[in-house]
XYZ file of C-alpha atoms in Angstrom:
500
model
C -9.896 -6.035 8.391
C -7.324 -5.108 11.403
C -6.323 -8.182 13.634
C -8.236 -6.933 16.266
C -11.266 -6.978 14.356
C -10.790 -10.275 12.762
C -10.574 -11.965 16.174
C -13.923 -9.977 17.158
C -15.720 -11.552 14.353
C -13.997 -14.896 14.780
C -15.451 -14.894 18.424
C -18.894 -14.201 17.520
C -18.694 -16.808 14.701
C -16.655 -19.535 17.260
C -20.014 -18.498 19.958
C -22.930 -18.306 17.444
C -26.088 -20.369 18.293
C -27.366 -22.495 15.604
C -29.992 -24.912 17.127
C -32.391 -22.466 16.644
C -31.833 -20.522 13.511
C -33.001 -20.961 10.015
C -30.815 -22.225 7.251
C -31.648 -18.333 5.188
C -30.455 -17.021 8.350
C -27.531 -19.252 9.199
C -26.208 -18.121 5.722
C -26.890 -14.052 5.989
C -25.317 -13.749 9.942
C -22.428 -16.787 9.681
C -21.357 -17.534 6.425
C -21.242 -14.459 4.632
C -18.867 -12.769 7.682
C -16.816 -15.589 7.386
C -16.550 -14.796 3.369
C -15.544 -11.538 4.418
C -12.853 -12.480 6.913
C -11.642 -14.348 3.597
C -11.066 -12.367 1.803
C -15.014 -11.752 -0.286
C -17.631 -10.041 -0.392
C -18.441 -6.154 -1.526
C -15.129 -4.245 -0.576
C -13.239 -6.536 -2.778
C -13.324 -7.501 -6.145
C -14.047 -10.908 -5.518
C -17.750 -11.326 -6.427
C -19.585 -14.033 -3.823
C -22.783 -15.970 -6.027
C -25.314 -16.313 -3.732
C -28.427 -19.329 -4.464
C -27.115 -19.984 -8.823
C -28.614 -23.180 -9.779
C -28.039 -24.672 -12.384
C -30.159 -27.349 -13.945
C -29.038 -31.046 -13.653
C -29.685 -32.668 -17.296
C -27.550 -35.576 -16.275
C -30.198 -38.849 -15.297
C -27.035 -39.358 -12.787
C -26.554 -35.921 -11.440
C -30.488 -35.767 -10.479
C -32.385 -35.581 -8.054
C -35.661 -35.150 -8.316
C -36.985 -33.190 -11.409
C -35.662 -30.496 -9.815
C -32.701 -28.327 -10.370
C -29.512 -28.006 -7.043
C -29.704 -24.748 -5.628
C -25.953 -23.999 -3.375
C -25.882 -21.450 -0.946
C -23.058 -19.300 -1.918
C -19.735 -19.745 -4.853
C -17.475 -17.553 -3.938
C -14.790 -15.874 -6.717
C -11.761 -14.823 -7.301
C -11.713 -11.915 -9.638
C -14.353 -13.181 -10.615
C -13.152 -16.881 -11.919
C -15.249 -19.184 -9.938
C -12.668 -22.429 -7.521
C -15.319 -23.039 -4.623
C -18.965 -23.568 -3.407
C -19.851 -23.318 0.212
C -23.335 -25.265 1.538
C -25.036 -24.122 4.636
C -26.772 -26.610 7.306
C -28.802 -25.749 10.169
C -27.346 -28.118 12.967
C -29.855 -30.518 12.608
C -29.960 -33.753 14.958
C -30.443 -37.119 13.061
C -29.447 -35.452 9.598
C -27.683 -37.766 7.294
C -24.663 -35.438 5.621
C -24.264 -37.680 3.074
C -27.786 -35.861 1.660
C -26.177 -33.126 1.657
C -22.503 -34.191 0.834
C -23.696 -35.371 -2.577
C -26.559 -32.825 -3.609
C -23.469 -30.261 -2.960
C -20.974 -32.948 -4.821
C -23.660 -33.277 -7.847
C -23.903 -29.206 -7.486
C -19.597 -29.070 -7.849
C -18.513 -31.460 -10.550
C -21.372 -29.407 -12.506
C -20.054 -28.682 -16.011
C -21.487 -25.348 -15.601
C -19.770 -24.841 -12.441
C -16.796 -27.441 -11.774
C -14.413 -26.794 -9.006
C -11.958 -28.565 -7.015
C -13.187 -28.068 -3.413
C -16.465 -27.585 -1.668
C -17.333 -26.782 1.540
C -19.921 -27.929 4.166
C -21.568 -25.655 6.731
C -23.546 -27.641 9.718
C -23.725 -24.716 12.691
C -20.902 -28.013 14.392
C -18.008 -28.027 11.470
C -16.704 -25.905 8.452
C -15.030 -29.262 6.447
C -13.174 -28.971 3.346
C -13.654 -31.047 0.374
C -11.489 -31.559 -3.076
C -14.193 -33.457 -5.448
C -10.864 -34.200 -7.749
C -9.257 -36.630 -5.669
C -10.727 -40.945 -5.924
C -11.467 -40.080 -2.247
C -14.037 -37.022 -3.063
C -15.779 -38.004 0.384
C -12.284 -37.443 3.093
C -11.783 -33.790 4.165
C -9.407 -32.531 3.390
C -9.925 -30.138 6.278
C -12.065 -30.483 8.798
C -12.671 -27.477 11.391
C -15.816 -27.680 14.259
C -16.907 -23.888 15.543
C -14.994 -23.884 18.707
C -11.861 -24.339 16.887
C -12.230 -21.121 14.385
C -10.041 -18.713 15.876
C -6.820 -20.999 16.754
C -6.939 -23.101 13.117
C -8.857 -20.258 10.816
C -4.687 -19.893 9.238
C -4.783 -23.082 7.933
C -8.599 -21.827 6.825
C -7.752 -18.799 5.079
C -4.403 -20.268 3.940
C -7.333 -22.898 2.376
C -10.050 -20.671 0.864
C -8.340 -17.260 1.580
C -8.812 -15.329 -1.905
C -5.396 -14.702 -2.176
C -4.626 -18.329 -1.433
C -7.414 -20.547 -3.197
C -5.268 -20.319 -6.897
C -2.620 -22.081 -5.440
C -4.276 -24.701 -3.955
C -6.337 -25.631 -7.269
C -3.782 -24.401 -9.257
C -0.968 -27.816 -7.346
C -4.362 -30.031 -7.529
C -4.899 -29.521 -11.393
C -1.380 -29.808 -11.598
C -1.060 -32.859 -9.758
C -4.041 -34.457 -12.143
C -2.302 -33.814 -14.882
C 1.078 -35.597 -13.411
C -1.071 -37.558 -13.413
C -2.580 -38.308 -17.130
C 1.139 -37.322 -18.124
C 2.380 -40.888 -16.727
C -0.203 -42.931 -18.001
C 0.681 -42.352 -21.500
C 1.845 -44.674 -23.911
C 4.062 -42.471 -26.098
C 6.715 -39.763 -25.578
C 5.143 -37.540 -28.352
C 2.112 -37.387 -26.617
C 3.825 -35.025 -23.374
C 4.857 -33.142 -25.922
C 1.853 -32.890 -27.209
C 0.596 -32.613 -23.914
C 2.910 -29.455 -22.777
C 1.929 -27.674 -26.237
C -2.129 -27.941 -25.195
C -1.237 -26.219 -21.500
C 1.410 -23.772 -23.669
C -2.151 -22.933 -25.653
C -3.621 -22.221 -22.561
C -1.629 -20.245 -21.014
C -1.451 -17.590 -24.219
C -4.519 -17.488 -24.023
C -4.774 -16.404 -20.112
C -2.263 -13.900 -20.310
C -4.729 -11.402 -21.760
C -6.996 -12.318 -17.796
C -3.853 -12.354 -16.160
C -3.204 -8.316 -17.628
C -6.773 -7.838 -17.011
C -6.865 -9.509 -13.295
C -3.082 -7.643 -11.938
C -4.732 -3.948 -14.076
C -8.001 -4.373 -11.904
C -6.023 -5.460 -8.182
C -3.814 -1.460 -9.142
C -6.875 0.356 -10.058
C -8.501 -0.740 -6.909
C -5.384 -0.293 -5.171
C -5.231 3.353 -5.944
C -8.279 3.720 -5.672
C -8.417 2.378 -1.818
C -5.447 4.298 -1.067
C -6.977 7.608 -2.706
C -10.244 7.251 -0.420
C -8.473 6.505 2.283
C -5.763 9.486 1.753
C -8.845 12.268 1.125
C -10.882 10.997 3.983
C -7.027 11.809 5.844
C -6.920 14.730 4.456
C -10.373 16.720 5.074
C -10.456 15.185 8.767
C -6.637 17.101 9.222
C -7.123 19.911 6.715
C -4.278 22.412 6.355
C -2.422 21.332 9.436
C -2.286 17.277 8.111
C -1.108 18.451 4.323
C 2.325 20.266 6.320
C 2.065 16.769 8.411
C 2.393 14.890 5.948
C 5.044 16.618 3.842
C 7.389 16.422 7.400
C 9.058 13.509 5.427
C 12.780 13.156 5.227
C 13.160 13.954 1.437
C 11.063 13.781 -1.518
C 9.629 17.068 -4.424
C 6.933 18.760 -4.442
C 4.800 18.079 -6.928
C 2.211 20.691 -8.446
C -0.669 18.446 -7.359
C 0.231 18.925 -4.303
C 0.929 22.680 -4.349
C -2.635 22.141 -6.157
C -4.155 20.656 -3.732
C -2.984 23.391 -0.874
C -4.509 26.123 -2.390
C -7.571 24.204 -2.952
C -7.971 23.194 0.297
C -7.666 26.894 1.390
C -9.606 28.189 -1.238
C -12.739 26.105 -0.316
C -13.049 26.571 3.197
C -15.466 29.835 4.637
C -13.988 32.838 3.974
C -13.616 33.339 7.757
C -11.780 30.764 8.010
C -9.101 30.742 4.959
C -6.104 32.348 6.832
C -6.245 30.966 10.124
C -5.554 27.373 8.872
C -3.101 29.005 6.299
C -1.505 30.294 9.579
C -1.559 26.743 10.578
C 1.159 25.585 8.117
C 3.756 28.607 9.225
C 3.131 27.920 12.193
C 4.191 23.855 11.520
C 7.177 25.543 10.470
C 7.800 28.733 12.251
C 9.871 27.959 16.044
C 8.668 28.779 18.905
C 9.785 31.483 21.964
C 12.032 28.079 22.565
C 13.994 26.608 20.424
C 12.694 23.064 22.802
C 9.455 24.041 21.533
C 9.908 25.049 18.000
C 8.434 22.276 15.490
C 11.005 19.908 13.957
C 9.634 20.551 10.136
C 11.862 18.769 7.623
C 12.761 20.883 4.133
C 9.565 19.607 2.303
C 7.467 20.904 4.366
C 8.796 24.160 4.380
C 8.762 23.571 -0.152
C 4.976 22.717 0.219
C 4.453 25.849 1.628
C 6.419 28.042 -0.358
C 4.013 26.456 -3.321
C 0.929 26.778 -1.979
C 1.075 30.439 -0.004
C 2.262 30.918 -5.137
C -0.693 29.925 -5.126
C -2.466 31.489 -2.840
C -1.555 35.510 -4.135
C -4.808 35.431 -5.751
C -6.811 34.964 -2.599
C -8.714 37.673 -2.127
C -8.885 37.055 1.631
C -5.279 35.200 1.468
C -2.940 37.582 -1.152
C -0.888 39.507 1.628
C -0.146 37.804 3.982
C 0.889 34.914 1.394
C 2.825 37.333 -0.447
C 4.658 37.806 2.518
C 5.208 34.187 3.649
C 6.808 33.958 -0.413
C 9.492 36.496 0.225
C 10.115 35.075 3.624
C 10.639 32.236 2.465
C 12.448 33.386 -1.114
C 15.244 35.066 1.813
C 15.600 31.663 4.061
C 15.468 29.333 1.580
C 18.450 30.732 -1.034
C 20.247 32.697 1.962
C 20.642 29.615 4.333
C 17.903 31.681 6.642
C 20.024 34.817 7.535
C 17.493 35.382 10.303
C 17.222 32.047 11.951
C 19.864 29.916 13.434
C 17.687 27.241 14.538
C 16.344 26.612 11.146
C 20.325 27.257 9.434
C 21.068 23.924 11.965
C 18.639 22.357 11.584
C 18.651 22.310 7.375
C 22.597 21.414 7.670
C 22.061 18.419 10.026
C 19.469 16.947 7.245
C 21.063 17.702 4.677
C 23.435 15.512 6.408
C 21.483 13.243 8.401
C 19.731 12.098 4.671
C 23.098 10.193 3.349
C 24.876 9.907 6.098
C 22.219 6.857 7.264
C 21.342 6.231 3.890
C 24.631 5.560 3.094
C 25.324 3.550 6.432
C 22.345 0.993 5.867
C 24.077 0.212 2.757
C 27.286 -0.143 3.588
C 26.932 -3.036 5.520
C 23.170 -4.034 5.343
C 22.539 -4.435 2.311
C 23.039 -7.173 0.838
C 20.675 -8.639 4.416
C 18.074 -5.949 3.085
C 17.721 -7.492 -0.326
C 17.732 -11.201 0.930
C 15.339 -10.804 3.108
C 13.125 -9.034 1.150
C 13.743 -11.833 -1.381
C 12.643 -14.007 1.531
C 9.636 -11.933 2.593
C 8.339 -12.699 -0.852
C 8.044 -15.791 -1.017
C 5.825 -15.995 1.616
C 2.937 -13.379 0.295
C 0.321 -14.257 -2.061
C 0.254 -12.842 -5.694
C -2.447 -10.067 -4.879
C -0.112 -8.767 -1.093
C 2.843 -8.841 -4.052
C 0.197 -6.899 -6.076
C -1.304 -4.454 -3.717
C 2.327 -3.497 -1.656
C 4.761 -4.664 -3.231
C 7.975 -5.549 -1.581
C 10.815 -4.089 -3.469
C 14.550 -3.686 -2.372
C 15.094 0.179 -3.767
C 11.600 1.036 -2.038
C 13.147 -0.888 1.580
C 15.732 0.692 1.388
C 14.145 4.138 0.858
C 11.848 3.425 3.373
C 14.021 2.562 6.366
C 15.816 6.049 5.551
C 12.940 7.706 6.249
C 11.874 5.758 9.151
C 15.667 6.120 10.781
C 16.030 9.533 9.824
C 12.458 10.833 11.897
C 13.337 8.936 14.597
C 16.943 10.739 15.288
C 15.743 13.741 14.064
C 12.659 13.398 16.721
C 15.048 12.457 19.996
C 17.764 14.381 19.076
C 17.946 16.650 22.354
C 18.857 19.319 23.208
C 17.692 20.687 20.113
C 19.358 24.145 20.039
C 22.055 25.825 17.593
C 25.041 24.849 18.910
C 23.822 20.796 19.304
C 22.755 20.600 15.845
C 25.190 22.358 14.506
C 28.259 20.202 16.011
C 26.161 16.666 15.886
C 26.253 17.742 12.262
C 29.771 18.686 12.093
C 29.943 14.748 13.072
C 28.416 13.556 10.518
C 29.622 16.336 8.055
C 33.316 14.602 8.572
C 32.445 10.786 9.325
C 29.792 10.595 5.642
C 33.459 10.584 3.059
C 34.616 7.291 4.890
C 31.521 5.724 4.221
C 31.983 2.235 2.780
C 28.702 1.836 0.629
C 28.501 -0.534 -1.659
C 27.326 0.198 -5.103
C 26.460 -3.383 -6.951
C 23.442 -3.782 -5.283
C 19.943 -1.446 -3.700
C 20.603 2.194 -5.279
C 18.369 3.949 -3.336
C 16.848 7.252 -5.029
C 16.192 7.032 -8.564
C 18.045 10.055 -10.134
C 20.611 10.315 -6.974
C 21.041 7.208 -5.490
C 23.125 8.393 -2.239
C 22.107 11.135 -2.150
C 25.340 12.776 -3.874
C 24.567 15.737 -5.716
C 22.951 16.994 -1.718
C 26.553 17.173 -0.995
C 26.442 19.805 -4.633
C 23.624 21.430 -4.287
C 20.592 22.222 -2.032
C 17.605 20.406 -2.433
C 16.278 23.017 -1.122
C 17.653 26.089 -3.020
C 16.610 24.133 -6.870
C 13.113 23.554 -5.132
C 12.360 27.021 -4.908
C 14.356 27.865 -7.406
C 11.718 25.525 -10.358
C 8.206 26.606 -7.993
C 9.475 30.573 -8.260
C 10.238 30.227 -11.819
C 7.054 28.756 -12.574
C 4.605 30.563 -10.850
C 2.099 33.415 -12.921
C 2.979 35.375 -11.746
C 6.869 34.898 -10.416
C 7.200 36.524 -7.394
C 9.236 39.976 -6.958
C 12.298 38.638 -5.468
C 14.636 41.546 -3.080
C 17.952 42.643 -3.551
C 19.309 39.961 -1.727
C 17.585 37.028 -3.417
C 17.807 38.921 -6.542
C 22.225 38.602 -5.999
C 21.899 34.664 -5.448
C 20.211 34.400 -7.884
C 22.260 35.812 -10.225
C 25.658 33.368 -8.432
C 23.298 31.192 -8.939
C 22.706 30.964 -12.689
C 26.448 31.426 -12.849
C 26.892 27.898 -11.219
C 29.128 24.864 -13.642
C 26.223 23.116 -12.147
C 24.007 23.268 -15.596
C 20.843 22.912 -13.755
C 21.188 25.219 -10.748
C 22.346 27.219 -13.820
C 19.451 26.017 -16.398
C 16.605 26.503 -13.024
C 18.204 30.038 -11.998
C 18.033 31.360 -15.107
C 14.223 30.815 -15.769
C 13.769 32.614 -12.993
C 16.136 35.281 -14.070
C 14.115 35.397 -17.421
C 10.649 35.724 -16.339
C 10.874 38.305 -13.676
C 8.843 40.834 -14.045
C 11.339 44.087 -15.530
């Protein structure tokens, strides 16, 4: 939930009227929304057990002859660490009665949680049942303070923090037990028991991590799909419009599927929308500023649409023009050629600039940030110095790209030339953050054009392989004679597979 959404819910909870509500209503209208803010519930992996019961067999625990029922037992990945009991705000009701009932449940062997919470309409009170003075609150928040003190509540009971709270309490009590021993050998025995517990818990921890990663992947896929369904092929064009990156077979397949699943009457129009995103308009200033990965995705998509009865002719035209533009450096489009010249030097220049003076600071910032994030956040959104470098480079290049004025051939060429002259003089560090795997400092970009490489690979893997006009064929033959082994391999593969 966004910060604004959280604040709105907290405002509602602060102003909620308990006086004329029964306990069941309070549970559903007040407790449950609060638990959702704390990270529990159906949209998470942290189940909330509602109204669970336990048979309190011990005479010291039995209240009459009945079982004791508690409102909610929130769990973290299925493991229970605290309970919450809701009571209506009724004058002259002794809190001790509710407190003793909650304690009986929290300390029951079937439940055995370190924390319990009472909410009575006026306050949220957190108790630690492992303390000697367990009836003294460790946190007491008035309802009208809920928004201003929510971070305290979140750090104590939030699903992403409560395990650390429990961990500190367990370690504190373990330390007390160890201090009470009479023989040093007893300490060794305790340490071995802890090691045994660690070994037994290892598989559960691995399962927990896998569950979080799987859930995060599913969430991102669902969000991605919703955005794509809403934005269509134009959205794919914008998504691919990034300073660097490859185009996978899955992306190309998705492009083709998105078009082919449309009604026949709208397919060609949708495909043209992507082409328009990559095509200069009447004036340079109004031309879309597309990075080369967008052009690569368009080429890959049209390779797959050549068999579509509606789009085939148009797709063949795009494939032919893309081959000429990509392999012959935009022979009829000076603006696109100048823009491509700029992007080939802009991205490595920005990347190396970060490494020349900010690489160490970037790593320090990542380490510092990692210490304040909870384990689940780090799993869902891993902080990695290389990834941070790549993201920073992408964002900076995108900002420069879209803010550069004027968007004209002379200006783009002048800017590119300036960076080309400065690039060799950058003294960047190679002993820390390393950027993209396989080409950490984008040095290959100065030897071999990535747009050419991707086009060779896609064309050579297409079925059927596209036809090559005379100029393009000559260029591919020269690339097959280059000293670069990869380019030579990809060019030769295209020549070998092309129709005779």
